Short mmCIF file of C-alpha atoms in Angstrom, two decimals:
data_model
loop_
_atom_site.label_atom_id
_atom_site.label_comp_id
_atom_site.label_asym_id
_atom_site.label_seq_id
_atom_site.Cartn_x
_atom_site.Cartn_y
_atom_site.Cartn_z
CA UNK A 6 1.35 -52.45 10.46
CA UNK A 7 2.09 -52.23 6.80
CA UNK A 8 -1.58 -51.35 5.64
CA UNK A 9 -1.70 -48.95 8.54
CA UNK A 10 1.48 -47.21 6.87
CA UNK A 11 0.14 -47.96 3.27
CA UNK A 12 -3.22 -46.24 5.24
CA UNK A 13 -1.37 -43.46 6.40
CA UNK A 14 0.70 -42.36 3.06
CA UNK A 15 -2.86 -42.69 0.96
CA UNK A 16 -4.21 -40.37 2.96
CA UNK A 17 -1.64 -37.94 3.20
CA UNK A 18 -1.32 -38.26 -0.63
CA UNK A 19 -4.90 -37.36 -0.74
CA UNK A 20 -5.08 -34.70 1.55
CA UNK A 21 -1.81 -33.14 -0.88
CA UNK A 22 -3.44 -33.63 -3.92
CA UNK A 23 -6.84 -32.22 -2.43
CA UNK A 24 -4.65 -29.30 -0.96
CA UNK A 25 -2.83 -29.20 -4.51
CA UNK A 26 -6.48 -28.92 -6.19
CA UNK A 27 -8.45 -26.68 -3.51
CA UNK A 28 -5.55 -23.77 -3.48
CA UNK A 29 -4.76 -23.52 -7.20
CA UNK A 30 -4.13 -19.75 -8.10
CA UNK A 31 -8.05 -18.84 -10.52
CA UNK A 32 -7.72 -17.34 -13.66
CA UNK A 33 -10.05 -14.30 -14.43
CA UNK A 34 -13.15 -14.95 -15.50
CA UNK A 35 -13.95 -15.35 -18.79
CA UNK A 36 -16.67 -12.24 -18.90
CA UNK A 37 -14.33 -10.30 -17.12
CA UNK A 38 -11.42 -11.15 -19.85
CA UNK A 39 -13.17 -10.03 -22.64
CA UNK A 40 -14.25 -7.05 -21.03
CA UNK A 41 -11.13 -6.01 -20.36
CA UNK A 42 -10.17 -6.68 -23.69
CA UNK A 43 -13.01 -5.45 -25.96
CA UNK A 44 -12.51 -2.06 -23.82
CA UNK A 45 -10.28 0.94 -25.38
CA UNK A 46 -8.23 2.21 -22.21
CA UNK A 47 -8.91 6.07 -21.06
CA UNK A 48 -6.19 7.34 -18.97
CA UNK A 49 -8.12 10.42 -17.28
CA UNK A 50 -10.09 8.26 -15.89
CA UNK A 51 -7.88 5.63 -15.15
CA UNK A 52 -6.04 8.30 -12.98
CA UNK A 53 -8.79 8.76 -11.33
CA UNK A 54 -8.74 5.13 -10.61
CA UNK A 55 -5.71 5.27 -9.46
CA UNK A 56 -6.76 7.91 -6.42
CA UNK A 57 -9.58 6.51 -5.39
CA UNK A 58 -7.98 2.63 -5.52
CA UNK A 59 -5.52 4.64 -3.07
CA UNK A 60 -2.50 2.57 -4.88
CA UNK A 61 0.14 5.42 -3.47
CA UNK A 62 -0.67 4.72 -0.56
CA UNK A 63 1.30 1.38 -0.23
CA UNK A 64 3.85 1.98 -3.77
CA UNK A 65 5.30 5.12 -3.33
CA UNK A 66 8.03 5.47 -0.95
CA UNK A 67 7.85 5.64 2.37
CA UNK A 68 8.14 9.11 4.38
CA UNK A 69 6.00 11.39 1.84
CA UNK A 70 3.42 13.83 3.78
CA UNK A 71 0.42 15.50 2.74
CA UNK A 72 2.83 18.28 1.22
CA UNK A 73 4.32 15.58 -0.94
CA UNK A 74 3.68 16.75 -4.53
CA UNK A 75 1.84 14.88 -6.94
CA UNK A 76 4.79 13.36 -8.92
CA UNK A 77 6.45 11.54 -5.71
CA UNK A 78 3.09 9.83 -5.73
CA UNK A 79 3.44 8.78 -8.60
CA UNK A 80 7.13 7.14 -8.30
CA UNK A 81 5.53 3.58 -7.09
CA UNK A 82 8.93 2.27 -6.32
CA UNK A 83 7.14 0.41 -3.18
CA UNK A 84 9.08 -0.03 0.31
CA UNK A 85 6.33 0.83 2.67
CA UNK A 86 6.67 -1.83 5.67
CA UNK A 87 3.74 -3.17 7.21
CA UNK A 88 3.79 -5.13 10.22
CA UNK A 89 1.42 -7.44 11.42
CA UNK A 90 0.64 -10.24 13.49
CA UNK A 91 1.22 -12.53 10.57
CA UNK A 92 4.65 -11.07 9.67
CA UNK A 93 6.11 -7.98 7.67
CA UNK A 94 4.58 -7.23 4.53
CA UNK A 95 6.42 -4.82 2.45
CA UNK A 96 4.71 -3.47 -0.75
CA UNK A 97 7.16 -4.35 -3.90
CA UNK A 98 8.12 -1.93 -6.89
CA UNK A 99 4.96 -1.83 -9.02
CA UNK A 100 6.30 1.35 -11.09
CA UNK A 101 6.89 0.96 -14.95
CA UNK A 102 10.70 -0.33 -14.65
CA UNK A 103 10.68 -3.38 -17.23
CA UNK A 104 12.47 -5.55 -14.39
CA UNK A 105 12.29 -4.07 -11.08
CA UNK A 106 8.62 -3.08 -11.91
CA UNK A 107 5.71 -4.38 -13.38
CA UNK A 108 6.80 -2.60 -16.75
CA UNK A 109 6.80 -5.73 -19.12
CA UNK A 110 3.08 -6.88 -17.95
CA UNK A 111 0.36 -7.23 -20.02
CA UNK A 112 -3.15 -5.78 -19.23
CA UNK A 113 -4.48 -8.91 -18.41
CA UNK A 114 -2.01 -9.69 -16.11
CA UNK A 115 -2.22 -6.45 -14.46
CA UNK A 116 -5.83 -7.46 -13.81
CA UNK A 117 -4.83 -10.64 -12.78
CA UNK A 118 -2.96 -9.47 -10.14
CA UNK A 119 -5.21 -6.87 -9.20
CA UNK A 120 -8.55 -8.34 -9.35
CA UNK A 121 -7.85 -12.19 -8.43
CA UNK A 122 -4.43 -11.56 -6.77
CA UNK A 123 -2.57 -14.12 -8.93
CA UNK A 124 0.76 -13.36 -10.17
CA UNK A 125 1.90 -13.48 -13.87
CA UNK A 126 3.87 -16.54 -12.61
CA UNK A 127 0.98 -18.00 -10.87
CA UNK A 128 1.38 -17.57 -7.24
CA UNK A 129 -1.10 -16.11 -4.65
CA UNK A 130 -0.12 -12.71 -3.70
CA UNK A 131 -0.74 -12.13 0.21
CA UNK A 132 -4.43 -10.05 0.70
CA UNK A 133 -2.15 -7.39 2.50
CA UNK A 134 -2.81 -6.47 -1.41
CA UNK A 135 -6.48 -5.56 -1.23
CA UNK A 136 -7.56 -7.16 -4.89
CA UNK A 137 -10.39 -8.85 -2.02
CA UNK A 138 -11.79 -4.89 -2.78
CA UNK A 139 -10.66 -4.51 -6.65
CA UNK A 140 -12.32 -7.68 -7.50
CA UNK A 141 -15.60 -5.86 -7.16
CA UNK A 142 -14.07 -3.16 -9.38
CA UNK A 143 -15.29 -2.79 -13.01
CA UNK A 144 -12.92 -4.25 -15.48
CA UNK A 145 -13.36 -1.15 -17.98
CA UNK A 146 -11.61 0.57 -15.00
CA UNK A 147 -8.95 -1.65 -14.26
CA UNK A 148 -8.29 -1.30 -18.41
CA UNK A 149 -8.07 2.40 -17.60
CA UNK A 150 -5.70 2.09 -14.94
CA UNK A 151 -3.55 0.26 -16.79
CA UNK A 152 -3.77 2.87 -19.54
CA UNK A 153 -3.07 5.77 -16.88
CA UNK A 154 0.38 3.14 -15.44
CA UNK A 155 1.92 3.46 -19.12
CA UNK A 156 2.84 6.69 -18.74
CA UNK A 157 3.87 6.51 -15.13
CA UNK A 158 7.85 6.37 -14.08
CA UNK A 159 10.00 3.67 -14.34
CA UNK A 160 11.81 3.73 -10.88
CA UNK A 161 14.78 1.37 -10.29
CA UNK A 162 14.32 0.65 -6.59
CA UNK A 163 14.40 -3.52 -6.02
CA UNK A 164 11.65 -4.65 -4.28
CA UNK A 165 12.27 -6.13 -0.63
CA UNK A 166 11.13 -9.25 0.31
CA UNK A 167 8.18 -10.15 2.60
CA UNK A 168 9.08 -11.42 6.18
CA UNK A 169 6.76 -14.40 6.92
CA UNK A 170 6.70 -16.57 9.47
CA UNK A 171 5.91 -20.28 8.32
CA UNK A 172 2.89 -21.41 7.95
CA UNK A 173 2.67 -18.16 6.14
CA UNK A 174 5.47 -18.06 4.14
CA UNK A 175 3.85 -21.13 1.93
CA UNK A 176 1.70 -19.07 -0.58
CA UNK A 177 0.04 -21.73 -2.26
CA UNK A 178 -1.77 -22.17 1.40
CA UNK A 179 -3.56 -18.63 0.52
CA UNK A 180 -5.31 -20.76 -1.88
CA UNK A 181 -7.02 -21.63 1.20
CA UNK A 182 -7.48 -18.48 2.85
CA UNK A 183 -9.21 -17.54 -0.62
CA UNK A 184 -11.71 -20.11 -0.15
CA UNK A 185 -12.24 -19.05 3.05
CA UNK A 186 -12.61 -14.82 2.57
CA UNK A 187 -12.00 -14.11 -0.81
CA UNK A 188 -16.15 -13.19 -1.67
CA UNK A 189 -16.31 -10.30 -4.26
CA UNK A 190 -20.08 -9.84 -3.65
CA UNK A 191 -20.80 -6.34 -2.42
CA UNK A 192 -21.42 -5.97 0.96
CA UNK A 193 -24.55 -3.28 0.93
CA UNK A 194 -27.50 -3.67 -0.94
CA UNK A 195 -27.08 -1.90 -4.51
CA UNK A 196 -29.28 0.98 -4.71
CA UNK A 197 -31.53 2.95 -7.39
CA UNK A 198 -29.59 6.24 -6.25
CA UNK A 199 -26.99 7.18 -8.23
CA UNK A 200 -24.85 8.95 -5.31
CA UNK A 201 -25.21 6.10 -2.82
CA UNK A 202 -24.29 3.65 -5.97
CA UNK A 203 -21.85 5.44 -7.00
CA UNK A 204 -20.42 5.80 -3.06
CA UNK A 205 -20.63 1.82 -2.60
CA UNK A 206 -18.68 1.32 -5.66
CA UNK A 207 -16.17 3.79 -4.34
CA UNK A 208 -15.83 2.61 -0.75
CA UNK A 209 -16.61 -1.58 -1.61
CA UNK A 210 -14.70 -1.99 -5.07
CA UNK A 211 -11.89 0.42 -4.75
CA UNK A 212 -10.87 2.80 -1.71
CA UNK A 213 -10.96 -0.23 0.23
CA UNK A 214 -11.92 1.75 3.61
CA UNK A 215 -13.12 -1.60 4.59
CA UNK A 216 -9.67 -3.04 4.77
CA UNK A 217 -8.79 -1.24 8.02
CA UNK A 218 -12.20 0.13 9.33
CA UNK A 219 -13.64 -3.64 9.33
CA UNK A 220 -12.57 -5.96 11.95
CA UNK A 221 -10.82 -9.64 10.49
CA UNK A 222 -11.61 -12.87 12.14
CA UNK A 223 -8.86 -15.54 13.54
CA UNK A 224 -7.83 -16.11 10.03
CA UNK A 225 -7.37 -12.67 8.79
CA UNK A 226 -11.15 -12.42 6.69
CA UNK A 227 -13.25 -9.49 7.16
CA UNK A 228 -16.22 -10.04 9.31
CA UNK A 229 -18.70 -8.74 6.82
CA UNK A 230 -20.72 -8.54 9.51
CA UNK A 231 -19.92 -5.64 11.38
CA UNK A 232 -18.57 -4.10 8.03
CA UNK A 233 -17.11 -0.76 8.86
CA UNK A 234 -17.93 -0.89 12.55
CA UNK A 235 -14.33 -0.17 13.55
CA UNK A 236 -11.50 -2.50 14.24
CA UNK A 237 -7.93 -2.99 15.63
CA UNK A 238 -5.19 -1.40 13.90
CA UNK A 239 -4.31 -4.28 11.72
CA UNK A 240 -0.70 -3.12 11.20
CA UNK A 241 0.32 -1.87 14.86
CA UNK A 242 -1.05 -0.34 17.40
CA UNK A 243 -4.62 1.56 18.47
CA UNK A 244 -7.96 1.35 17.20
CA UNK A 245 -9.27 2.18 13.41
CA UNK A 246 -12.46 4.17 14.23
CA UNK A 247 -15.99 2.77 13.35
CA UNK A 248 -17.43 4.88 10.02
CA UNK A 249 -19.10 7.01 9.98
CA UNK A 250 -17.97 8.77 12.94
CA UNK A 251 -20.31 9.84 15.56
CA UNK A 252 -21.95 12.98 14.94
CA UNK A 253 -20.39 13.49 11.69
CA UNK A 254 -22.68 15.12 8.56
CA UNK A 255 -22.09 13.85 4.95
CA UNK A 256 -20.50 18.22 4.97
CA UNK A 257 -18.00 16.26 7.59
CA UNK A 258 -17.25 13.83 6.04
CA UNK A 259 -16.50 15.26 2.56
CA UNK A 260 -14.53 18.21 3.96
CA UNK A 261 -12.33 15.77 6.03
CA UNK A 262 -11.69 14.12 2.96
CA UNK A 263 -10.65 16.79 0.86
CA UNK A 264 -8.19 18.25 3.59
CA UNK A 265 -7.70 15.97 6.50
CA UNK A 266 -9.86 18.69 8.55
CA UNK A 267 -12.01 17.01 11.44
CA UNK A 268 -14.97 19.16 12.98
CA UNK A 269 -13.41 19.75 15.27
CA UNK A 270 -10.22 20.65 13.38
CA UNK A 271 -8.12 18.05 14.47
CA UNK A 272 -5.85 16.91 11.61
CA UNK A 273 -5.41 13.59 10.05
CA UNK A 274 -2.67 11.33 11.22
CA UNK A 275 -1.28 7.71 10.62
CA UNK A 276 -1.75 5.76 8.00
CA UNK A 277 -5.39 7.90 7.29
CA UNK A 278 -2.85 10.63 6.13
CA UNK A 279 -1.96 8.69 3.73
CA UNK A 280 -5.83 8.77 2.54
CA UNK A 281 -6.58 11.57 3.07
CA UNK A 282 -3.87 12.78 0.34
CA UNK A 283 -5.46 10.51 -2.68
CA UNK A 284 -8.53 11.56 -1.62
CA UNK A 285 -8.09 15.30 -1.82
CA UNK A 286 -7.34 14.22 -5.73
CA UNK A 287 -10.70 12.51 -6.65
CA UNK A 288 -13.71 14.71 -7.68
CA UNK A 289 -15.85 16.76 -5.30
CA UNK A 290 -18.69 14.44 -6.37
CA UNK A 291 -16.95 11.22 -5.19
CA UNK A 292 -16.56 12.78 -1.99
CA UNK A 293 -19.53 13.26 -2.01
CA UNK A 294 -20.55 10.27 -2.62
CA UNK A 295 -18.33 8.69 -0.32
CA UNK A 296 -20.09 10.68 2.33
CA UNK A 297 -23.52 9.60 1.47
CA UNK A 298 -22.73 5.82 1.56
CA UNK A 299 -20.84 5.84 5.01
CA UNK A 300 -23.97 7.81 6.11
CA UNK A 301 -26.10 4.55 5.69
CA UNK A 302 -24.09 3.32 8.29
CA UNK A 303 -25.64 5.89 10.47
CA UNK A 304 -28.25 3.92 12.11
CA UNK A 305 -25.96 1.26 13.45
CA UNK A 306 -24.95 1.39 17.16
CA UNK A 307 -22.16 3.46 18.11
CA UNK A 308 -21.83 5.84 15.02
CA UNK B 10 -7.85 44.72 21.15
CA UNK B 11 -8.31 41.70 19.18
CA UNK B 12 -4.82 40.70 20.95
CA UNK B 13 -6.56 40.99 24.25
CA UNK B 14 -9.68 39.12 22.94
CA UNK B 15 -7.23 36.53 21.69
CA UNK B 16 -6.07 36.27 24.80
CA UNK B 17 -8.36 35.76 26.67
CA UNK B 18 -10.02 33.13 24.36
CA UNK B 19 -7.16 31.47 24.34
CA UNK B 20 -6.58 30.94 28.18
CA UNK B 21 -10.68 30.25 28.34
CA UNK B 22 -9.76 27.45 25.86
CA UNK B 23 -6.70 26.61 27.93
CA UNK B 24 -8.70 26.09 30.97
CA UNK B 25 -11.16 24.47 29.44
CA UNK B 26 -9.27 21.77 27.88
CA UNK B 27 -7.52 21.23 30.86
CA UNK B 28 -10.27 20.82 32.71
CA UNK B 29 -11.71 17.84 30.22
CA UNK B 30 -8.50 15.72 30.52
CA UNK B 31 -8.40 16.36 34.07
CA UNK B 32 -10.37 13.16 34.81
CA UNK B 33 -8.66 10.82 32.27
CA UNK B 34 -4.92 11.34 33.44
CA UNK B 35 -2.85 13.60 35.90
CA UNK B 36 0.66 14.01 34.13
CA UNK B 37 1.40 17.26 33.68
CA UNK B 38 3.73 16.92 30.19
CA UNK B 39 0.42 15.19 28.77
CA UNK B 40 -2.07 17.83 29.75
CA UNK B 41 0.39 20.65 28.61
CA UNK B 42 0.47 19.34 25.31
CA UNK B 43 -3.39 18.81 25.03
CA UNK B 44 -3.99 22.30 26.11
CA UNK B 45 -1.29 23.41 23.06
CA UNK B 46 -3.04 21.50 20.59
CA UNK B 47 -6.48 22.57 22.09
CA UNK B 48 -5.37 26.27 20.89
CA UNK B 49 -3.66 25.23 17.65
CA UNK B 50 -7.08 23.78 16.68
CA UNK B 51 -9.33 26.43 18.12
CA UNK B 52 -7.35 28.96 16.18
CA UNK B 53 -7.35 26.83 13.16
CA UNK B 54 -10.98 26.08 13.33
CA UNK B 55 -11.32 29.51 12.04
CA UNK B 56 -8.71 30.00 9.21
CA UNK B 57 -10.34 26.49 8.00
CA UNK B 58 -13.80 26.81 8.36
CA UNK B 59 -13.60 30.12 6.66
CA UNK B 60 -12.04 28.17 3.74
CA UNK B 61 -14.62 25.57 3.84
CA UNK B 62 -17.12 28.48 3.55
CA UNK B 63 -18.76 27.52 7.24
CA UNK B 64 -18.67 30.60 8.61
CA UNK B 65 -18.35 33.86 6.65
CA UNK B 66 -14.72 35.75 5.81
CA UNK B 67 -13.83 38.01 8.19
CA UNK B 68 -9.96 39.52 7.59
CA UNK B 69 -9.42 40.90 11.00
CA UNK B 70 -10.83 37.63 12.75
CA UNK B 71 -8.74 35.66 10.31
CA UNK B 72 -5.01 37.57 10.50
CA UNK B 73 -5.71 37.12 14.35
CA UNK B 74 -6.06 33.63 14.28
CA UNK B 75 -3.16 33.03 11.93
CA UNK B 76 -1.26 35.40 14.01
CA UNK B 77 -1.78 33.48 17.26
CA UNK B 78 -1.20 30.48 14.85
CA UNK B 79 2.59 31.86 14.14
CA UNK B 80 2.89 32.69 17.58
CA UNK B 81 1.88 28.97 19.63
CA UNK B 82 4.19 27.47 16.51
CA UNK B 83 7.45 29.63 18.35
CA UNK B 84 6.65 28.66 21.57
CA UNK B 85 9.31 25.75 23.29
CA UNK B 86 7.26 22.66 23.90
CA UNK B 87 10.75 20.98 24.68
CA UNK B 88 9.62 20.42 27.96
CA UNK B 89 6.05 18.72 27.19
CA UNK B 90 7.82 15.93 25.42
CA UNK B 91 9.47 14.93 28.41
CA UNK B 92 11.66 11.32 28.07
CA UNK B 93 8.85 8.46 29.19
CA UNK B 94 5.43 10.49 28.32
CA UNK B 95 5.05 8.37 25.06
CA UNK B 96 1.79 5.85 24.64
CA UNK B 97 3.42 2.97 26.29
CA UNK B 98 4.25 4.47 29.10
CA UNK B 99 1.18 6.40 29.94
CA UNK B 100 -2.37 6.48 29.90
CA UNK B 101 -4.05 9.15 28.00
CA UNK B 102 -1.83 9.81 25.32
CA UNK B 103 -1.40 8.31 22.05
CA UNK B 104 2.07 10.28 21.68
CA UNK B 105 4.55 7.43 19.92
CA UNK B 106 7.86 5.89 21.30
CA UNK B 107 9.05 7.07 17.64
CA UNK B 108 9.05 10.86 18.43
CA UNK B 109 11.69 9.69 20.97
CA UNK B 110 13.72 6.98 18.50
CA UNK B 111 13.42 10.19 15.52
CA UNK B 112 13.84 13.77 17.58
CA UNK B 113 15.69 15.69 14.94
CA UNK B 114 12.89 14.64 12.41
CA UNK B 115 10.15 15.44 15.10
CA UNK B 116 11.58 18.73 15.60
CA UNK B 117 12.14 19.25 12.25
CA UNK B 118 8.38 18.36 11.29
CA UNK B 119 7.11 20.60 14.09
CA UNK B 120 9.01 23.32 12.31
CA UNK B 121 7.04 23.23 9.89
CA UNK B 122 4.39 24.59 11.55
CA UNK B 123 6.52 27.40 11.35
CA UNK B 124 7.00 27.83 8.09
CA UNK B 125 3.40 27.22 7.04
CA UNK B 126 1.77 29.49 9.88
CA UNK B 127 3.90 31.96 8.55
CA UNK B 128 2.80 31.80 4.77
CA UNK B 129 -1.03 31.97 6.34
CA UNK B 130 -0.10 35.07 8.78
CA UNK B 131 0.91 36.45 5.13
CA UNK B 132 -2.04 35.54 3.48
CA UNK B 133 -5.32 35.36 5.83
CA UNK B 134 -5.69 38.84 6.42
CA UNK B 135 -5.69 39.37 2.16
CA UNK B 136 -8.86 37.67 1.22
CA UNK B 137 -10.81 34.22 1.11
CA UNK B 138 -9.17 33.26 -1.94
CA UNK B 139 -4.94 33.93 -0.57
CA UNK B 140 -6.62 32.01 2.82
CA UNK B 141 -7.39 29.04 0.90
CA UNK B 142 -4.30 28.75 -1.04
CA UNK B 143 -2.37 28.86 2.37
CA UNK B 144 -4.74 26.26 4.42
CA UNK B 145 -3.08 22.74 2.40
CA UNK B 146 -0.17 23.44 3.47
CA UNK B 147 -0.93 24.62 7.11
CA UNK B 148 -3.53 21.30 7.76
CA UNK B 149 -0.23 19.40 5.74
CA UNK B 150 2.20 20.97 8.67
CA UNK B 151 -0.03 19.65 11.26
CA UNK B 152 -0.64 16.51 9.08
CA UNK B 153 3.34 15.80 8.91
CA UNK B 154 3.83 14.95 12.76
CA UNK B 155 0.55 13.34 13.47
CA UNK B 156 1.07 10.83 10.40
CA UNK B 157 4.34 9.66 11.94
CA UNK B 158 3.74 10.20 15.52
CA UNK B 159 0.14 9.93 16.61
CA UNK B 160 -1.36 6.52 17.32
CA UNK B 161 -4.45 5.89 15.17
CA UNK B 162 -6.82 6.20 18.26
#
């Protein structure tokens, strides 16, 4: 009886300290650190990194519209709720306030947090954050961004806690959903076209379409796939719509991003709204190429 | 006679909308409110696809489209959004529970329609360029409800 106990406790031991080991929150790489690094920061384009990243989206404060002007996008005090079948997530103050804020971060903790989704203090952030998308951005960029942050607000609102239901609530077990879908390879094949690169990057590394367009599996990865073949609204209720959509031209598709238009002129709604208002701040081009890459999709059923 | 033409497109439109969503669902509050979006679209179809340069500038075609614009916006739709006609209670519409939990900010958004088909009534007859610097904030107007109160799909 006492070696069955003795038994038992070794193996739970080991199973902790392989659990311990297997969900340890990764540094950046060390490639990707001296990129950042080596790299002088360009605001103008890191605001442009900051549309098409769509980081409004989730930071500002609830309630803005498409009217919203530019600066309340800008105020990334955070409070947007989002509920799921894993719990409420709701995005925290990431504006410049030194305490409330990310303000007193250093660039490579910014990427950190963005690209590996590790906190300055270490922990797993929950993928609600889409840094599964930003770790396939280009670390010059993420420099930028950071670059374009300094001179954004410092907004005092505190940051509202997440409400998880256990097992959830134990971050270090996102170590484990990591090794599971955290896989910052690109999903399409890279391509000698500038346009349809320049699209993938756009979609795959930083709007993070995927995100909602892509169905997840029982544990909340992306199904790579059926990648952009349309999914369940993952925070409530309805259906995100397979991309692109049927009958659509890459004309469409740009023109719906720029103004929320459909061909049928029905206007954006939901969370897409939302999208549809960084997007109408990127470059023509983007759109562009935006349009091109969903337009590989074409071919597959259903779209 | 562009009022009459109007017209009559718009009850053409009316009946044929109507006559698509006959098949999917029979309540009368749901189909009333396709049909009214049916003609806010049809009419807006023109003010923006002049401004996305799909079909050529036409000032006449476009006042009267922003005109019945400013018109459908003063119309009472109290009735369509009758108590119980929300998503989870019907079939056939993806209408939210939360236009019923927020009315004074549903009516308030659906103002806004108002205020923006107003500005374009101003400005579409003018020329391409006064269009397009009024069709943000119209597609925004529409944009405003169907953020907060339209299911995805």
């Amino acid at each position: 009886m006492r070696r069955l106990i003795g038994l038992a406790l070794g193996l739970g031991a080991a199973g902790a300290a392989a659990f311990w080991l297997l969900t340890r929150p990764a540094d950046l790489p060390g490639d990707t650190l001296a990129r950042l690094q080596t790299h002088t920061g360009d605001a103008t384009n890191g605001e442009a990194v900051f549309w098409a990243a769509g980081c409004a989206s989730c930071h500002a404060a609830p309630g803005l519209d498409m009217a919203s002007p530019t600066g309340d996008r800008l105020r990334l005090g955070g409070g947007h709720a989002f509920v799921t079948p894993f719990g409420t997530f709701r995005a925290p103050n990431v504006s410049m306030h030194p305490t409330e804020g990310i303000g007193a971060w250093t660039l490579e903790q910014f990427a950190q947090a963005v690209m590996a989704g590790v906190s300055p203090q270490g922990a797993h952030y929950y993928p609600a954050f889409p840094y599964t998308t930003y770790a396939r951005a280009r670390p010059e960029d993420i420099a930028d961004l950071w670059a374009f942050w300094q001179g954004l607000p410092a907004v005092d609102t505190p940051s509202q806690p997440h409400d998880i239901g256990f097992p959830f609530s134990v971050r270090r077990g996102l170590g484990l959903w990591k090794l599971l879908n955290f896989d910052p390879a690109f999903v399409a094949p890279p391509s000698d076209d500038p346009q349809l690169a320049r699209g993938r990057y756009l979609v795959e590394a930083l709007g993070h379409c995927a995100e909602c367009h892509t169905p997840r599996d029982i544990t909340g990865g992306l199904d790579r796939s059926q990648w952009l073949a349309g999914a369940a609204n993952p925070a409530g209720d309805g259906r995100i719509p397979a991309l692109p959509p049927q009958g659509w031209s890459a004309g469409n598709i740009a023109a719906y991003l720029q103004s929320g238009f459909t061909p049928e002129f029905d206007v954006v709604g939901g969370s897409m709204a939302d999208v549809i208002a960084n997007m109408s701040r990127i470059a023509p081009e983007d759109r562009d190429a935006i349009a091109g890459y969903l337009l590989a999709f074409r071919s597959s059923p259903n779209r | 006679m562009y009022k009459k033409a109007a017209l009559i497109a718009t009850f053409a439109s009316l009946s044929l909308s109507s006559a698509a969503f006959a098949d999917e669902q029979a309540d009368p509050n749901v189909n009333a409110r396709h049909a009214y979006m049916s003609l806010l679209a049809y009419n807006l179809g023109v003010l923006g696809g002049m401004a996305q340069a799909q079909m050529p500038y036409d000032s006449d075609m476009a006042a009267t489209a922003a005109a019945n614009l400013h018109a459908l916006s003063q119309v009472d739709t109290t009735r369509m959004w009758a108590e119980g006609t929300d998503n989870f209670s019907l079939d056939g519409t993806r209408a939210l529970p939360a236009i019923w939990e927020n009315p004074d900010d549903f009516v308030a958004r659906f103002a806004a329609l108002t205020t923006a088909s107003e500005a374009m009534a101003a400005a579409a007859g003018t020329d391409l360029a006064s269009l397009q610097g009024a069709v943000g904030a119209l597609g925004a107007s529409c944009g405003g409800c169907h953020r907060a109160y339209r299911e995805p799909e």
